Tab-separated table of C-alpha atoms in Angstrom:
chain	number	residue	atom	x	y	z
A	1	MET	CA	21.997	17.954	-9.490
A	2	ILE	CA	18.285	18.020	-10.448
A	3	SER	CA	17.828	17.794	-14.212
A	4	TRP	CA	15.264	19.779	-16.170
A	5	PHE	CA	14.182	16.472	-17.673
A	6	PHE	CA	13.263	15.207	-14.174
A	7	ILE	CA	11.337	18.420	-13.447
A	8	GLY	CA	9.533	18.255	-16.813
A	9	LEU	CA	8.547	14.622	-16.330
A	10	VAL	CA	7.295	15.219	-12.781
A	11	ILE	CA	5.222	18.235	-13.861
A	12	THR	CA	3.758	16.399	-16.854
A	13	ILE	CA	2.819	13.261	-14.954
A	14	LEU	CA	1.468	15.156	-11.941
A	15	LEU	CA	-0.673	17.281	-14.295
A	16	THR	CA	-2.137	14.203	-15.970
A	17	PRO	CA	-5.705	13.435	-14.927
A	18	GLY	CA	-5.868	10.501	-12.558
A	19	PRO	CA	-7.478	9.452	-9.284
A	20	THR	CA	-5.737	12.050	-7.110
A	21	ASN	CA	-6.316	14.939	-9.527
A	22	THR	CA	-9.955	13.973	-10.015
A	23	LEU	CA	-10.471	14.107	-6.248
A	24	LEU	CA	-8.727	17.503	-6.048
A	25	ALA	CA	-10.920	18.901	-8.837
A	26	SER	CA	-14.000	17.396	-7.181
A	27	SER	CA	-13.133	19.114	-3.929
A	28	GLY	CA	-12.656	22.411	-5.786
A	29	ILE	CA	-16.153	22.022	-7.218
A	30	GLN	CA	-17.746	21.056	-3.912
A	31	VAL	CA	-16.062	23.216	-1.280
A	32	GLY	CA	-13.984	25.737	-3.227
A	33	LEU	CA	-10.304	26.603	-3.241
A	34	ARG	CA	-9.687	27.587	0.376
A	35	LYS	CA	-11.209	24.524	2.066
A	36	SER	CA	-9.611	22.199	-0.478
A	37	LEU	CA	-6.105	23.341	0.482
A	38	LEU	CA	-6.225	20.872	3.400
A	39	LEU	CA	-5.935	18.056	0.856
A	40	ILE	CA	-2.495	19.061	-0.454
A	41	PRO	CA	-0.474	17.750	2.540
A	42	ALA	CA	-2.335	14.425	2.248
A	43	GLU	CA	-1.307	14.156	-1.416
A	44	ALA	CA	2.318	14.984	-0.580
A	45	VAL	CA	2.496	12.425	2.254
A	46	GLY	CA	0.841	9.770	0.083
A	47	TYR	CA	3.333	10.237	-2.737
A	48	ILE	CA	6.332	10.364	-0.369
A	49	ILE	CA	5.333	7.064	1.253
A	50	ALA	CA	4.396	5.274	-1.989
A	51	ILE	CA	7.370	6.449	-4.076
A	52	THR	CA	9.831	5.712	-1.269
A	53	ALA	CA	8.399	2.230	-0.665
A	54	TRP	CA	8.516	1.357	-4.390
A	55	GLY	CA	11.985	2.873	-4.784
A	56	MET	CA	13.453	0.993	-1.822
A	57	LEU	CA	11.908	-2.262	-3.042
A	58	ILE	CA	13.258	-1.719	-6.562
A	59	GLY	CA	16.689	-0.804	-5.143
A	60	LYS	CA	16.857	-4.028	-3.089
A	61	VAL	CA	15.541	-6.349	-5.815
A	62	SER	CA	17.625	-4.844	-8.647
A	63	ALA	CA	20.827	-6.069	-6.938
A	64	THR	CA	19.586	-9.632	-7.558
A	65	PHE	CA	17.854	-8.878	-10.871
A	66	PRO	CA	19.956	-6.194	-12.635
A	67	LEU	CA	17.561	-5.984	-15.609
A	68	LEU	CA	14.612	-5.058	-13.337
A	69	PRO	CA	15.129	-1.252	-13.628
A	70	THR	CA	15.267	-1.527	-17.440
A	71	PHE	CA	12.137	-3.705	-17.491
A	72	LEU	CA	10.314	-1.261	-15.166
A	73	LYS	CA	11.316	1.679	-17.367
A	74	LEU	CA	9.843	-0.089	-20.413
A	75	LEU	CA	6.745	-0.967	-18.400
A	76	SER	CA	6.463	2.654	-17.277
A	77	ALA	CA	6.816	3.953	-20.835
A	78	THR	CA	4.098	1.488	-21.902
A	79	TYR	CA	1.888	2.724	-19.059
A	80	ILE	CA	2.447	6.348	-20.105
A	81	ILE	CA	1.436	5.536	-23.680
A	82	PHE	CA	-1.605	3.569	-22.412
A	83	LEU	CA	-2.552	6.569	-20.263
A	84	ALA	CA	-2.141	8.914	-23.235
A	85	ILE	CA	-4.374	6.735	-25.454
A	86	LYS	CA	-6.987	6.496	-22.688
A	87	LEU	CA	-6.941	10.271	-22.219
A	88	TRP	CA	-7.349	10.861	-25.945
A	89	ARG	CA	-10.243	8.400	-26.250
A	90	THR	CA	-12.111	9.742	-23.210
A	91	ALA	CA	-11.491	13.432	-23.879
A	92	ASN	CA	-15.110	14.062	-24.877
A	93	GLN	CA	-16.682	11.991	-22.086
A	94	ASP	CA	-17.986	13.793	-19.052
A	95	VAL	CA	-15.959	13.216	-15.900
A	96	VAL	CA	-18.080	12.451	-12.859
A	97	LEU	CA	-16.920	15.008	-10.329
A	98	ASN	CA	-19.973	14.961	-8.082
A	99	GLN	CA	-18.509	12.679	-5.467
A	100	PRO	CA	-19.063	12.828	-1.716
A	101	THR	CA	-17.017	15.529	0.010
A	102	ILE	CA	-13.403	14.479	-0.121
A	103	ARG	CA	-11.462	14.355	3.135
A	104	PRO	CA	-7.657	14.183	3.504
A	105	LYS	CA	-7.878	10.500	4.524
A	106	GLU	CA	-9.554	9.557	1.216
A	107	LEU	CA	-7.051	11.576	-0.800
A	108	LEU	CA	-4.141	9.972	1.077
A	109	CYS	CA	-5.471	6.464	0.289
A	110	ALA	CA	-6.081	7.320	-3.372
A	111	THR	CA	-2.525	8.667	-3.673
A	112	LEU	CA	-0.969	5.656	-1.928
A	113	LEU	CA	-2.685	3.402	-4.492
A	114	ASN	CA	-2.017	5.672	-7.475
A	115	PRO	CA	-0.003	3.786	-10.155
A	116	LYS	CA	1.896	7.009	-10.828
A	117	ALA	CA	3.930	6.320	-7.656
A	118	LEU	CA	5.481	3.200	-9.233
A	119	LEU	CA	6.124	5.180	-12.409
A	120	PHE	CA	7.924	7.910	-10.438
A	121	ALA	CA	9.979	5.382	-8.434
A	122	SER	CA	10.975	3.175	-11.368
A	123	ALA	CA	11.471	5.557	-14.275
A	124	ILE	CA	11.465	9.198	-13.175
A	125	PHE	CA	13.555	9.301	-9.994
A	126	PRO	CA	17.194	8.418	-10.782
A	127	ALA	CA	18.383	4.987	-9.610
A	128	ALA	CA	20.988	6.771	-7.476
A	129	ALA	CA	18.172	8.232	-5.342
A	130	TRP	CA	17.656	4.803	-3.794
A	131	LYS	CA	21.347	4.505	-2.897
A	132	SER	CA	22.216	8.024	-1.734
A	133	GLN	CA	20.292	9.933	0.918
A	134	ASP	CA	21.456	13.302	-0.467
A	135	ILE	CA	20.239	12.520	-3.989
A	136	TYR	CA	16.975	11.127	-2.588
A	137	MET	CA	16.356	14.239	-0.456
A	138	ALA	CA	17.141	16.618	-3.339
A	139	HIS	CA	14.798	14.846	-5.748
A	140	MET	CA	12.027	14.236	-3.212
A	141	GLY	CA	12.245	17.874	-2.059
A	142	THR	CA	11.887	19.047	-5.661
A	143	PHE	CA	9.020	16.613	-6.198
A	144	VAL	CA	7.127	17.835	-3.110
A	145	ALA	CA	7.724	21.468	-4.117
A	146	LEU	CA	6.110	20.724	-7.504
A	147	ILE	CA	3.049	19.123	-5.891
A	148	LEU	CA	1.795	22.423	-4.426
A	149	PRO	CA	1.276	24.433	-7.653
A	150	ILE	CA	-0.084	21.414	-9.534
A	151	ALA	CA	-2.561	20.523	-6.771
A	152	LEU	CA	-3.621	24.190	-6.681
A	153	PHE	CA	-4.109	24.022	-10.445
A	154	TRP	CA	-6.461	21.014	-10.192
A	155	ILE	CA	-8.409	22.496	-7.296
A	156	SER	CA	-8.709	25.751	-9.270
A	157	VAL	CA	-9.892	23.854	-12.358
A	158	GLY	CA	-12.670	22.335	-10.252
A	159	ALA	CA	-13.578	25.711	-8.762
A	160	MET	CA	-13.629	27.306	-12.255
A	161	LEU	CA	-15.741	24.491	-13.692
A	162	ALA	CA	-18.176	24.973	-10.802
A	163	SER	CA	-18.413	28.714	-11.462
A	164	LYS	CA	-18.922	28.131	-15.232
A	165	LYS	CA	-17.208	31.462	-15.937
A	166	VAL	CA	-14.380	30.140	-18.110
A	167	ASN	CA	-15.659	29.122	-21.541
A	168	TRP	CA	-12.325	28.143	-23.089
A	169	LEU	CA	-11.449	25.682	-20.317
A	170	SER	CA	-12.632	22.218	-21.205
A	171	GLN	CA	-11.799	18.725	-20.146
A	172	ALA	CA	-11.227	17.685	-23.775
A	173	LYS	CA	-8.580	20.366	-24.344
A	174	LEU	CA	-6.815	19.519	-21.074
A	175	GLN	CA	-6.780	15.788	-21.790
A	176	ARG	CA	-5.613	16.053	-25.406
A	177	THR	CA	-2.801	18.424	-24.444
A	178	ALA	CA	-1.758	16.051	-21.649
A	179	CYS	CA	-1.850	13.160	-24.119
A	180	VAL	CA	0.597	14.804	-26.534
A	181	VAL	CA	2.966	15.765	-23.721
A	182	LEU	CA	2.857	12.247	-22.219
A	183	VAL	CA	3.823	10.627	-25.512
A	184	SER	CA	6.691	13.104	-25.913
A	185	PHE	CA	8.066	11.940	-22.554
A	186	ALA	CA	7.426	8.217	-23.111
A	187	ILE	CA	9.764	8.201	-26.120
A	188	PRO	CA	12.976	9.199	-24.256
A	189	ILE	CA	12.126	6.855	-21.343
A	190	SER	CA	11.802	3.953	-23.813
A	191	TYR	CA	15.006	4.969	-25.603
A	192	SER	CA	16.892	5.125	-22.294
A	193	ALA	CA	15.636	1.667	-21.279
A	194	LEU	CA	16.454	0.091	-24.657
A	195	ASN	CA	19.927	1.636	-24.535
A	196	ASN	CA	20.590	-0.276	-21.295
A	197	LEU	CA	19.827	-3.672	-22.871
């Protein structure tokens, strides 16, 4: 029922640096791994609310405008490529991680406003998820299960950067790897959308 393509896309996009991941890494730097774990439920709730809201809206509007899902897929693929280019260009710039201590409320707000939620709702979750509760629950359950290890990864990255013990770990390497993977996923999304025209 859950495709490996869905799992791969979710992992790749969740791993991509963005507002939520920057806050998770910042918390790892500031308060360490254990105290930062309180942020993970806030991220999960934020994504559940945002993805569901976008998905339900898209499901309702696409009945009137049947080309909307195709347009949103193309828009999402464009956004992924834009994100990849931005990551590549900023790979050598220092990320400002010294932010005020992050609380769950701030992380929840950042996740609710994260453009990745629209991407997940419009291009990653299958259209059937917005019509069938079983398909929705299966995909959302898988999505939430993937949040935990990826959030732990970003918190750990922050904690490792704070300890300065890992020489091979660099922002540039992470961003350039993410860039290549993003482009490799944008291509099939674009192909799928163009096939529906």
